[in-house]
C-alpha atoms as one frame of an Amber mdcrd trajectory, in Angstrom:
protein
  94.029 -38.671  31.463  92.576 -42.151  30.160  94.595 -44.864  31.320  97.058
 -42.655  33.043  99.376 -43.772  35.593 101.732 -42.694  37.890 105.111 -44.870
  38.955 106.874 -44.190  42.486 110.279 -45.724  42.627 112.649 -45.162  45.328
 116.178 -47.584  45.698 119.769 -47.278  46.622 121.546 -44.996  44.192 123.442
 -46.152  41.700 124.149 -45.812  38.042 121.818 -46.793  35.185 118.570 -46.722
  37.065 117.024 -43.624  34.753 118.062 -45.894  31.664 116.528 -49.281  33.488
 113.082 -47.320  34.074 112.526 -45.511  30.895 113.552 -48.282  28.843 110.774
 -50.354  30.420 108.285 -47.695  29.115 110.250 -47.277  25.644 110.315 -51.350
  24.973 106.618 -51.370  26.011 106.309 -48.147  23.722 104.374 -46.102  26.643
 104.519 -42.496  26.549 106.365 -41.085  29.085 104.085 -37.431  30.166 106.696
 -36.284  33.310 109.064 -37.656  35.191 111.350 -36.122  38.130 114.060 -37.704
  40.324 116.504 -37.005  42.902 119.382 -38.474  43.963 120.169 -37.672  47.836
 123.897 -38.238  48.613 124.034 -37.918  52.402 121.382 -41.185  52.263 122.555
 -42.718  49.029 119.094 -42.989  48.158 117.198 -42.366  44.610 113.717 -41.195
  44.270 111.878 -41.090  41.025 107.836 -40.312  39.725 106.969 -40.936  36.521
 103.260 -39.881  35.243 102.912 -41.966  32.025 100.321 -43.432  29.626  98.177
 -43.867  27.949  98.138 -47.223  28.352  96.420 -49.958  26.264  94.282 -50.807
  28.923  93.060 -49.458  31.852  95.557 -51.547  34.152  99.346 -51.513  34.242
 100.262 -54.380  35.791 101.434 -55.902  32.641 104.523 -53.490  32.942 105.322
 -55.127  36.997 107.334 -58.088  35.629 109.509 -55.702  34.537 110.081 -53.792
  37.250 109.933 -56.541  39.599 112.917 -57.982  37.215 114.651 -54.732  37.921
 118.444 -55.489  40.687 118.575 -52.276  42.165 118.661 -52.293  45.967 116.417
 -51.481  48.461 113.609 -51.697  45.103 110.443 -50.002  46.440 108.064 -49.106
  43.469 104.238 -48.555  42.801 101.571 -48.082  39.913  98.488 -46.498  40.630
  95.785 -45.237  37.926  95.868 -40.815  38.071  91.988 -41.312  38.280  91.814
 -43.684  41.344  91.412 -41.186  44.312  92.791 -41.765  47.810  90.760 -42.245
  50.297  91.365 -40.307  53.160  89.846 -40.662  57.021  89.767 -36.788  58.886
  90.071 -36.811  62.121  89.355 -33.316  64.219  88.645 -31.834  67.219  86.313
 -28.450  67.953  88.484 -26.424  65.745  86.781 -26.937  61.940  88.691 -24.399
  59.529  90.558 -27.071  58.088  88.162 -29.854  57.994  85.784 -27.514  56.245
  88.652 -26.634  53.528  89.157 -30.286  52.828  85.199 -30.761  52.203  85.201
 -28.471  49.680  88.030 -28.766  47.627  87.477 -32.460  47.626  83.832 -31.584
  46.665  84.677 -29.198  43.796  87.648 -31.483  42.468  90.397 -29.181  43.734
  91.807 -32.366  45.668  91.969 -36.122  44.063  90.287 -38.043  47.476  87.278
 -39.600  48.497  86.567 -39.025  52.075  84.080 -42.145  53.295  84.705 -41.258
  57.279  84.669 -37.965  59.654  86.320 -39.334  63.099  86.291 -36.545  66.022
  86.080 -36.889  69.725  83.292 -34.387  69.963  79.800 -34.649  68.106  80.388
 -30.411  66.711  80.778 -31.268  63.041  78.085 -33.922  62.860  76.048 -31.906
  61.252  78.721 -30.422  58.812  79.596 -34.281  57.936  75.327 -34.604  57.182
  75.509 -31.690  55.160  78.397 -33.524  52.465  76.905 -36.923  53.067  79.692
 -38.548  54.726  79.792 -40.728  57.946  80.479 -39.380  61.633  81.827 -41.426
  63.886  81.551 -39.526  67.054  84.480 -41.200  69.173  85.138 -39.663  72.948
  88.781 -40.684  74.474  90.085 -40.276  77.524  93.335 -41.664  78.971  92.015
 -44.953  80.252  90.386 -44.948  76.787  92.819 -44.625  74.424  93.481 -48.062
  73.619  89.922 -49.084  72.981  89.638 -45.933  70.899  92.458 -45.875  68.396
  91.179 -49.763  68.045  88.179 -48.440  66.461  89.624 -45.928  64.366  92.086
 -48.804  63.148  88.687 -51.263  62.210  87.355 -47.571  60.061  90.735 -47.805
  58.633  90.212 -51.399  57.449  86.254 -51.211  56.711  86.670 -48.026  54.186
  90.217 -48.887  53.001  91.459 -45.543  54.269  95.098 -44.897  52.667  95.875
 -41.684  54.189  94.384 -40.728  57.866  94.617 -36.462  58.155  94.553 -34.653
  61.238  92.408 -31.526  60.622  93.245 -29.662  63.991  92.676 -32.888  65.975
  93.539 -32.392  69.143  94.862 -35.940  70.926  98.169 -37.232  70.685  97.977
 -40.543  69.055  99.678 -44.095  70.951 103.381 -45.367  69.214 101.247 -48.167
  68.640  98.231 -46.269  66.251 101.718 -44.153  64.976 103.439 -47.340  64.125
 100.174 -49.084  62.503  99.961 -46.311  60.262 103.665 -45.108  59.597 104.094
 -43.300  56.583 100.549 -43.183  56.338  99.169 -39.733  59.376  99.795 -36.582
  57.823  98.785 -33.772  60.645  98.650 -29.760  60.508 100.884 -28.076  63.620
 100.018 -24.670  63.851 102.912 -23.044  63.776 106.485 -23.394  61.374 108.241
 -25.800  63.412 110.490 -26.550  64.680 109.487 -23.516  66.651 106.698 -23.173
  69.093 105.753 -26.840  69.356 103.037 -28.280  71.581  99.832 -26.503  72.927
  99.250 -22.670  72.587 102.064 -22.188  70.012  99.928 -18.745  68.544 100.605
 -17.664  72.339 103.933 -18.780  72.341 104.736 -16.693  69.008 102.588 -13.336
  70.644 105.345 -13.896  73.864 108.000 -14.175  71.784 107.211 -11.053  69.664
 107.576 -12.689  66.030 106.980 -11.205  62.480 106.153 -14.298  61.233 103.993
 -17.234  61.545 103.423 -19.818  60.307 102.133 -23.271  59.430 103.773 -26.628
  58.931 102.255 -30.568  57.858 104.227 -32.915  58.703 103.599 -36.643  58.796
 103.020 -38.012  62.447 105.382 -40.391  64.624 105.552 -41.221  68.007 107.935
 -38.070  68.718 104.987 -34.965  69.360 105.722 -33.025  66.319 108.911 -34.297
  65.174 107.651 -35.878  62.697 108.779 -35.246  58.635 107.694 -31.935  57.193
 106.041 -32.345  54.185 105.240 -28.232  53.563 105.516 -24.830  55.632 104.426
 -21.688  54.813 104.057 -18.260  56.841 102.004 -14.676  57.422 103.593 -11.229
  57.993 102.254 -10.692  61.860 103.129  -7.645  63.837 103.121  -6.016  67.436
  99.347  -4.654  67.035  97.775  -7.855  66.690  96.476  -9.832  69.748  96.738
 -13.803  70.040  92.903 -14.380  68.432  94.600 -12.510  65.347  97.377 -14.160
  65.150  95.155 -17.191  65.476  92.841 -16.099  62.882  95.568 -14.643  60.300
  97.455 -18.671  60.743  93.927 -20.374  60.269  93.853 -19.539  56.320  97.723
 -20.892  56.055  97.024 -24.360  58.391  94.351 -24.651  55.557  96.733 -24.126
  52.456  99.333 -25.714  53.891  97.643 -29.363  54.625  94.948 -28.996  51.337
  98.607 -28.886  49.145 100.102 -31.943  51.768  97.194 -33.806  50.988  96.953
 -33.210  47.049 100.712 -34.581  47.178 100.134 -37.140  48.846  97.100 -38.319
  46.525  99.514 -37.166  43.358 102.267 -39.551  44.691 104.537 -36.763  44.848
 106.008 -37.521  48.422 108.992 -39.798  49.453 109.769 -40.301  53.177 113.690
 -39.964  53.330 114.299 -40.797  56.535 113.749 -37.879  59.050 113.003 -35.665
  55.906 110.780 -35.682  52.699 111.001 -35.843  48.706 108.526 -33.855  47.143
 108.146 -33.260  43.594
């Protein structure tokens, strides 16, 4: 994958943009490896990802005049190398199932992300952190706090370069104003498939409620508590033997698939916010 890139395009729909894009790649005689697209006709938007390449050198920015020559409205487009990783800041609580998944796969390859900073507002997973040799930033909050806080978490942002910020189980609800900093850009892990049983306790709120099914759901974060667009969901068989702590421990293993594949789209440019919903190829 030398010299591989992927293209993100999203615009107002309209006709001709498939031939605009590939003949950009055809007169520049790049190969193209995949592409997929959707055209969304309640929102009149277009949404395209093209993996192409190899390219004659290791950059493609030769190919942005192009594009940038391109009259389609609303033009939003990006090229990004398939080897540069993302780099992703964790954030958790006292609840490490999914921060632990995220280590490892990112460790053994499974996921395309460097991870330069562990952020949590208790000092549990220090050690964890040690053990992969990344940083812990051990960063209390309380309500009169908050502000001074999310500030810091911002300057990690900027110091490491942090694309994507992941909520592994962290337990805080973040200010509009760290939300709005970072729109687009706070992917989080509810556990449970919402829009059902949101808030705190939702495993207990299923085990009232007598369900078959639970379930996980990451969505990335706004201002609204769980509102914000779902990205993937998946769910368990449950039934009426099994107490809260096993409903808990039966929708641990699916919060962890269910944000390890959010986060490997993300880094594989495979998601589109569109609008209150998502694009994911």
């Amino acid at each position: 994958m030398a010299n591989d890139h992927y293209l993100t395009l999203s615009c107002g729909d309209q006709p001709g943009i498939v031939h605009a894009v590939t003949g950009v790649f055809a007169a520049s005689e790049v190969n193209i490896l995949d592409l997929q697209q959707f055209s969304d006709p309640t929102t009149k938007k277009f949404f395209m990802r093209v993996h192409f390449g190899p390219t004659p050198t290791a950059s493609a920015d030769y190919l942005r005049p192009a594009f940038d020559a391109l009259s389609f409205t609303e033009l939003v487009y990006d090229i990004r190398p398939v080897a540069q990783k993302t780099r992703v800041l964790i954030m958790v609580s006292k609840i490490g199932h999914c921060l632990n998944d995220l280590l490892f796969r990112a460790k053994t390859g499974q996921l395309p992300i460097d991870i330069p900073v562990i952020v949590s507002n208790h000092p549990d997973f220090a050690p964890l952190a040690a053990s992969y040799g990344i940083e812990f930033r051990h960063l209390p909050v309380t309500a009169a706090t908050k502000a001074a806080q999310e500030g810091q978490i911002l300057e990690l942002v900027k110091a490491h370069d942090v694309e994507l910020v992941v909520l592994a189980r962290y337990m805080q609800v973040l200010s509009p104003t760290l939300c709005e900093a970072m729109s687009g850009r706070i992917i989080n892990i509810h556990h449970s498939f919402l829009p059902s049983f949101k808030g705190a306790k939702p495993y207990h709120q299923a085990y009232d409620r007598g369900v078959k099914i639970i379930g996980a759901s990451a969505h990335f974060v706004t201002a609204d508590l769980d509102e914000g667009p779902i990205i993937e969901q998946r769910v368990a068989r449950v039934d009426h033997s099994m107490s809260p702590k096993a409903l808990v421990d039966e929708g641990s293993n699916v919060e962890s698939q269910v944000l390890a594949a959010a986060v490997k789209w993300y880094a594989e440019r495979r998601l589109f916010l569109n609008g209150s919903r998502t694009v994911v190829f």
